[in-house]
mmCIF file of C-alpha atoms in Angstrom:
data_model
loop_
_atom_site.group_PDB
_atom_site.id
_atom_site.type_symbol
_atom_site.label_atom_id
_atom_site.label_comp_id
_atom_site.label_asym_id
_atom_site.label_seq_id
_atom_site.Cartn_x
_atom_site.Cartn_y
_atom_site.Cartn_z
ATOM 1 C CA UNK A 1 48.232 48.346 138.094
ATOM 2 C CA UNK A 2 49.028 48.394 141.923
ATOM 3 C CA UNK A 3 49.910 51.622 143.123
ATOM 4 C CA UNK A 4 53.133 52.376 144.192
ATOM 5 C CA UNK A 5 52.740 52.995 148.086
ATOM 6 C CA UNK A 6 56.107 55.064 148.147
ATOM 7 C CA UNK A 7 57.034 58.355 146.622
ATOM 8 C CA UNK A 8 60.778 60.126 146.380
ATOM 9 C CA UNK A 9 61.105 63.242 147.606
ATOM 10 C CA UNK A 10 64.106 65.606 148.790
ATOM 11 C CA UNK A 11 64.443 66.264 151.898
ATOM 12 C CA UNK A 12 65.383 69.536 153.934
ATOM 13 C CA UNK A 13 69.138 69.109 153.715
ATOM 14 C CA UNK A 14 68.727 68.264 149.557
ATOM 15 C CA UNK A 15 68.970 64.431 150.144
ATOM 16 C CA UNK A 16 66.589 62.280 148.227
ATOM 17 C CA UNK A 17 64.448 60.306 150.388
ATOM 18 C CA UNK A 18 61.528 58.275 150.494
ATOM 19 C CA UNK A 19 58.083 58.549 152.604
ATOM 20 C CA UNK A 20 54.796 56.942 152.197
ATOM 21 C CA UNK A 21 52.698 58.576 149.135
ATOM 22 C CA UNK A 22 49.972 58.802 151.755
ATOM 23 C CA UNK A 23 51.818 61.098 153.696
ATOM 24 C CA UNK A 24 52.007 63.671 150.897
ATOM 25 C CA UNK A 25 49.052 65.823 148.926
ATOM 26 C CA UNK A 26 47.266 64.112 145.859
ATOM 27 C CA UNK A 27 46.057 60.922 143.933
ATOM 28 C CA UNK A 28 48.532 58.366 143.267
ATOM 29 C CA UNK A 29 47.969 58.132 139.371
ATOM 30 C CA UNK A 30 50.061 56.072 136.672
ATOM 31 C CA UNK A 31 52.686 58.721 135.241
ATOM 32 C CA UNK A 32 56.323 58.397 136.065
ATOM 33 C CA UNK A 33 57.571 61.920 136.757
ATOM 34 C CA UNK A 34 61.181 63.074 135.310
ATOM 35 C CA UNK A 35 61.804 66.152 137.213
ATOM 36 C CA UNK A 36 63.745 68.477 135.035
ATOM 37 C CA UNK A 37 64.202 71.858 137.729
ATOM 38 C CA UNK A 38 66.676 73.416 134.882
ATOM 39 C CA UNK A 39 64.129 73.688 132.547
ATOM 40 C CA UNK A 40 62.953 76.584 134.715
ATOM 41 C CA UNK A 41 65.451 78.866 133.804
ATOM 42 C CA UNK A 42 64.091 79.005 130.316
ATOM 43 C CA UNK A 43 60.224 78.889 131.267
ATOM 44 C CA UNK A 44 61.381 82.047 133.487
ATOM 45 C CA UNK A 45 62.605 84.066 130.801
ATOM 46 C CA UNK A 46 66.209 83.724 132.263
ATOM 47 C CA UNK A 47 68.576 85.053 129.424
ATOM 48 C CA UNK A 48 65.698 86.026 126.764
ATOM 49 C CA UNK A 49 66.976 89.843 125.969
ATOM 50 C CA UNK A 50 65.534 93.122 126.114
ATOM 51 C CA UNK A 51 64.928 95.029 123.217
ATOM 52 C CA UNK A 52 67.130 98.540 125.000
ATOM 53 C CA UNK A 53 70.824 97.604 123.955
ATOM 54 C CA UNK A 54 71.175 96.823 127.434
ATOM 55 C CA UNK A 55 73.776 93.975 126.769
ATOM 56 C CA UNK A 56 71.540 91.368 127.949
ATOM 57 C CA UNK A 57 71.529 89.472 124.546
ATOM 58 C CA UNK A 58 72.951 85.898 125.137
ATOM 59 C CA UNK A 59 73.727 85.575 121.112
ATOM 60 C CA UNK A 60 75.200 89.015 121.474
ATOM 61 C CA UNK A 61 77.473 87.451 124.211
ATOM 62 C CA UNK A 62 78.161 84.530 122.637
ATOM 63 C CA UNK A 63 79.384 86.533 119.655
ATOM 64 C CA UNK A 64 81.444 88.231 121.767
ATOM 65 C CA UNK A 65 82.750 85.804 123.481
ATOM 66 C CA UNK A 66 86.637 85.050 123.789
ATOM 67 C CA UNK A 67 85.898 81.485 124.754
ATOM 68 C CA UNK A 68 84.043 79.774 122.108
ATOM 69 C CA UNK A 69 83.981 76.411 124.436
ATOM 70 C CA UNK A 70 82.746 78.171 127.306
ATOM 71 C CA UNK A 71 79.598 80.481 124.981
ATOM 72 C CA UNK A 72 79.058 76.671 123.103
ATOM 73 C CA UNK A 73 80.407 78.300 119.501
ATOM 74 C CA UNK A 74 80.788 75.843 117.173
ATOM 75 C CA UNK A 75 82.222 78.165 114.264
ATOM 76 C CA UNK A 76 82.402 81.935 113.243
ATOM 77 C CA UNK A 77 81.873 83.644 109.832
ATOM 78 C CA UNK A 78 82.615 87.240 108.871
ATOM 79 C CA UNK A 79 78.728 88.365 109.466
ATOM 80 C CA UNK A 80 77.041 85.174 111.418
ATOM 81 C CA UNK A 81 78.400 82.695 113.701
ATOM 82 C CA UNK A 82 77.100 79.146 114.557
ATOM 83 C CA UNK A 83 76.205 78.178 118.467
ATOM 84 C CA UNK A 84 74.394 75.330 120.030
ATOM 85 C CA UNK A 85 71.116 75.515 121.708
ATOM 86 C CA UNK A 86 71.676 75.624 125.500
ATOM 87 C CA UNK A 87 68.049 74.143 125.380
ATOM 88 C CA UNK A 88 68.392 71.697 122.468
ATOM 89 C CA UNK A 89 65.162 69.775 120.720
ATOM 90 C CA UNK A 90 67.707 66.854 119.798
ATOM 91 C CA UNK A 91 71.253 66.691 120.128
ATOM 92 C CA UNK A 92 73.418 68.567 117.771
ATOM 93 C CA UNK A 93 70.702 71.163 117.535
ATOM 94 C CA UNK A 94 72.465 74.642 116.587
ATOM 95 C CA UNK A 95 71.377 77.732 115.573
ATOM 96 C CA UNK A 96 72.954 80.613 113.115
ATOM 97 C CA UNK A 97 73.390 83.657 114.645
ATOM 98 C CA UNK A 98 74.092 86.823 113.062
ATOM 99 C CA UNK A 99 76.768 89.052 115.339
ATOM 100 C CA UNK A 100 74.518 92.317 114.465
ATOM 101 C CA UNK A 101 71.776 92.604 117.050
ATOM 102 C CA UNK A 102 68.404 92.636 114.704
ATOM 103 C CA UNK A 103 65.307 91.232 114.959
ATOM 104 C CA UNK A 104 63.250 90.755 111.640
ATOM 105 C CA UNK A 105 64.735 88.944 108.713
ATOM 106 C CA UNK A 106 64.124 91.174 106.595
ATOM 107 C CA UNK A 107 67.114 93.917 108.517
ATOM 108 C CA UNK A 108 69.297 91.676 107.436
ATOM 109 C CA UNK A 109 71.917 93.134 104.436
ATOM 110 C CA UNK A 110 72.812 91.080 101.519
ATOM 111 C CA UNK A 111 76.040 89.739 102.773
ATOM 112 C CA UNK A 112 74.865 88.272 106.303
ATOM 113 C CA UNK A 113 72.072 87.153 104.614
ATOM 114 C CA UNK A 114 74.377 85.126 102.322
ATOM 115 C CA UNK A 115 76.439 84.386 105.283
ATOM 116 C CA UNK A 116 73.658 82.774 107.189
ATOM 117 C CA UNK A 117 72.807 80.209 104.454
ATOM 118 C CA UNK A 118 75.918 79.351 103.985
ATOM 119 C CA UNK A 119 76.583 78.585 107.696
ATOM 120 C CA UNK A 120 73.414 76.566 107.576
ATOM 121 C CA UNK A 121 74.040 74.439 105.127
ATOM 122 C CA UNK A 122 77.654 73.782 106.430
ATOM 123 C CA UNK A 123 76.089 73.083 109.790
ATOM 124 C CA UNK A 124 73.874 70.545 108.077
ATOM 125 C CA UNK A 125 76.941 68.923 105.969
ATOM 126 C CA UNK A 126 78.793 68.586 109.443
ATOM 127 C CA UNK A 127 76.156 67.676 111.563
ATOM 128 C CA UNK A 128 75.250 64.579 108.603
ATOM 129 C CA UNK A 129 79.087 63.785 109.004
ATOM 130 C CA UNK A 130 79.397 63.519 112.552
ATOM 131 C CA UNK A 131 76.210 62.302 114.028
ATOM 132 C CA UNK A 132 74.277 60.940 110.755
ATOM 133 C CA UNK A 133 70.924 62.497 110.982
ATOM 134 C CA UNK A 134 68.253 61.574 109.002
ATOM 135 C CA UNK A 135 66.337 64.946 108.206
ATOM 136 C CA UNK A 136 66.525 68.023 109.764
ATOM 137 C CA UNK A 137 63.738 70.749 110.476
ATOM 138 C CA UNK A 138 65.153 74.391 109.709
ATOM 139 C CA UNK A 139 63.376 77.595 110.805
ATOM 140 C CA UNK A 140 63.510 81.131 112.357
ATOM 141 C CA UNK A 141 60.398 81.909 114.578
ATOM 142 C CA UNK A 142 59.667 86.019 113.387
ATOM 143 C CA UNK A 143 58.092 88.122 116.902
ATOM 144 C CA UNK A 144 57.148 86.422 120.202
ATOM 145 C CA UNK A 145 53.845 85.560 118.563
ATOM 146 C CA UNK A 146 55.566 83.141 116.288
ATOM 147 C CA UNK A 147 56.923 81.448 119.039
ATOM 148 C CA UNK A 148 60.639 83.051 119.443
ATOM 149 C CA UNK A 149 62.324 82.318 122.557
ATOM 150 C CA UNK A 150 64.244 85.405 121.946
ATOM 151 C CA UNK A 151 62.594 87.539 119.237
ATOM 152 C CA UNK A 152 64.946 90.463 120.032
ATOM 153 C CA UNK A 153 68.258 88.443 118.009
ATOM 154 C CA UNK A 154 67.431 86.930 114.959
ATOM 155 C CA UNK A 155 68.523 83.172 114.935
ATOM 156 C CA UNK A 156 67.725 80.066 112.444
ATOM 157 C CA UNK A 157 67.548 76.447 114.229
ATOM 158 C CA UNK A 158 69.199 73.510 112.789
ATOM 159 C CA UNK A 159 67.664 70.617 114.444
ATOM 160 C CA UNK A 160 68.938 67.147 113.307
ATOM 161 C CA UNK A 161 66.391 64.540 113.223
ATOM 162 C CA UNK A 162 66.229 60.542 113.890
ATOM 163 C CA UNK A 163 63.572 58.528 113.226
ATOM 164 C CA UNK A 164 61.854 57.793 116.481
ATOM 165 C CA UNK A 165 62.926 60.522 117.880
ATOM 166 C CA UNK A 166 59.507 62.014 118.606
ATOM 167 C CA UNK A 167 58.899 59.227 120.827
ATOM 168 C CA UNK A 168 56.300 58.382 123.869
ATOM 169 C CA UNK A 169 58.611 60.808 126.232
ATOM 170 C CA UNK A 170 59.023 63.971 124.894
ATOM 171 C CA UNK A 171 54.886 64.040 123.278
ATOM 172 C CA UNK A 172 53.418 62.502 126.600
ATOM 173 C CA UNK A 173 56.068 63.332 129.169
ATOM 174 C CA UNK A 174 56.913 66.411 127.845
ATOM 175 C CA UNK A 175 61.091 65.525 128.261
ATOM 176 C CA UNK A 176 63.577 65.379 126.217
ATOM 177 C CA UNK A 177 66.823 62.275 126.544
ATOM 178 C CA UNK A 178 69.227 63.885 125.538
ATOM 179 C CA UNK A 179 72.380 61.258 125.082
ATOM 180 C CA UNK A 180 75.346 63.921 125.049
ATOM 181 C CA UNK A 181 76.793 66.967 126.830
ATOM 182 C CA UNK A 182 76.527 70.225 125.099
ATOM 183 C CA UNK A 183 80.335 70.401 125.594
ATOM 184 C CA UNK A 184 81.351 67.119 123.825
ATOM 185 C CA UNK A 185 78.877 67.405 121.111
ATOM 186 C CA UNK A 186 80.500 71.210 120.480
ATOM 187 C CA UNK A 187 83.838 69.861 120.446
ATOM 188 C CA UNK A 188 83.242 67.517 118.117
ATOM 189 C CA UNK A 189 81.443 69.515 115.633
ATOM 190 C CA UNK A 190 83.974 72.008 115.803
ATOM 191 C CA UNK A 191 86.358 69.582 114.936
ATOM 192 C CA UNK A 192 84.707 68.561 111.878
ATOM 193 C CA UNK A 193 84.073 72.023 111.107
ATOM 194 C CA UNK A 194 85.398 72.618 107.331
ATOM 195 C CA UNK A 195 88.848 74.720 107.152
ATOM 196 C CA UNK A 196 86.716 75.738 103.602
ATOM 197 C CA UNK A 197 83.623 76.725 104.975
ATOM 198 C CA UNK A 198 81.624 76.618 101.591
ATOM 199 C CA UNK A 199 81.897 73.217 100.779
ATOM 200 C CA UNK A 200 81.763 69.508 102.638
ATOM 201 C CA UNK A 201 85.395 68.945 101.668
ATOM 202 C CA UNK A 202 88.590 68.654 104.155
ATOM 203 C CA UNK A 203 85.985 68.406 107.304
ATOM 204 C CA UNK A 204 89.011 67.424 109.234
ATOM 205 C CA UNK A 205 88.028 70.823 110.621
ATOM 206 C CA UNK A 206 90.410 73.477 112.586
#
């Protein structure tokens, strides 16, 4: 395949531009690059709390939150609340979120505990309503060794799956599409959100 003799760049002012790939370092190869600078707010630990009641828990702000828009809340419980992933896997993907600041599963009492199934498997009854998945993967991650983003705030993923959606882009190129703003997909699931939260009846929502 012929090389391509050109490569985009930004300029000094922030203006995309394009030079000759010989004037810049390294091997013209055959990957397509999708830059995705956001993603370095995550890989930098931007957000991920400390374990010293500090305040910097983003599920503890979320919980907290007035503005349920604004923190990306799709619905709140007596114990646990549901929230979107600012850093979604596919869309739709939410997590349950206890408001009490713990860890380990197991410091959970009885009632959140019951609280966070049921919010899961509402968020799975709406999410099937809405956007028509067809599987999900559920899971908490337990320490930083399991892989938790945030170990120090206990939090269960709902991720809706499609099939094909573990395509050529996100296993080679790393990069998720993702076909929907975090905003609209909240809105709508919060629409849909059951006035009975213990059942998949009336999800005409609130």
């Amino acid at each position: 395949m012929p090389e391509d003799p050109t490569a985009d760049v930004t300029g000094a002012a922030g203006v995309p531009t394009t030079v000759p790939a010989g004037d810049l370092a390294g091997v013209p190869d055959g990957f397509g690059r999708l830059w995705t600078p956001h993603r370095m707010a995550y890989i930098g630990g931007q957000d991920k709390p400390a374990d010293d009641g500090s305040g910097a828990c983003p599920f503890c702000r979320a919980g907290a939150s007035s503005d349920d828009a604004e923190a990306l809340v799709v619905a709140r419980g007596t114990y646990a609340f549901v929230v979107l992933n600012l850093y979604p896997y596919n869309s739709g993907h939410a997590m349950v979120v206890p408001f009490r600041h713990v860890a380990d599963y197991t410091e959970l009492t009885h009632a959140e505990t019951v609280e966070v199934a049921d919010l899961t498997r509402t968020t799975m009854q709406v999410l099937r309503a809405v956007m028509g998945p067809q599987g999900f993967n559920l899971g908490m991650n337990q320490g930083a060794v399991a892989g938790a983003g945030i170990a120090a705030h206990l939090h269960q993923h709902v991720v809706p799956r499609w099939a094909g959606d573990s395509n050529f882009l996100p296993i080679v190129g790393r990069t998720k599409a993702m076909p929907e703003l975090l905003a609209d997909t909240r809105r709508r699931l919060a629409d849909a959100w059951p006035i009975d939260a213990h059942g998949p009846e009336g999800l005409t929502g609130r």
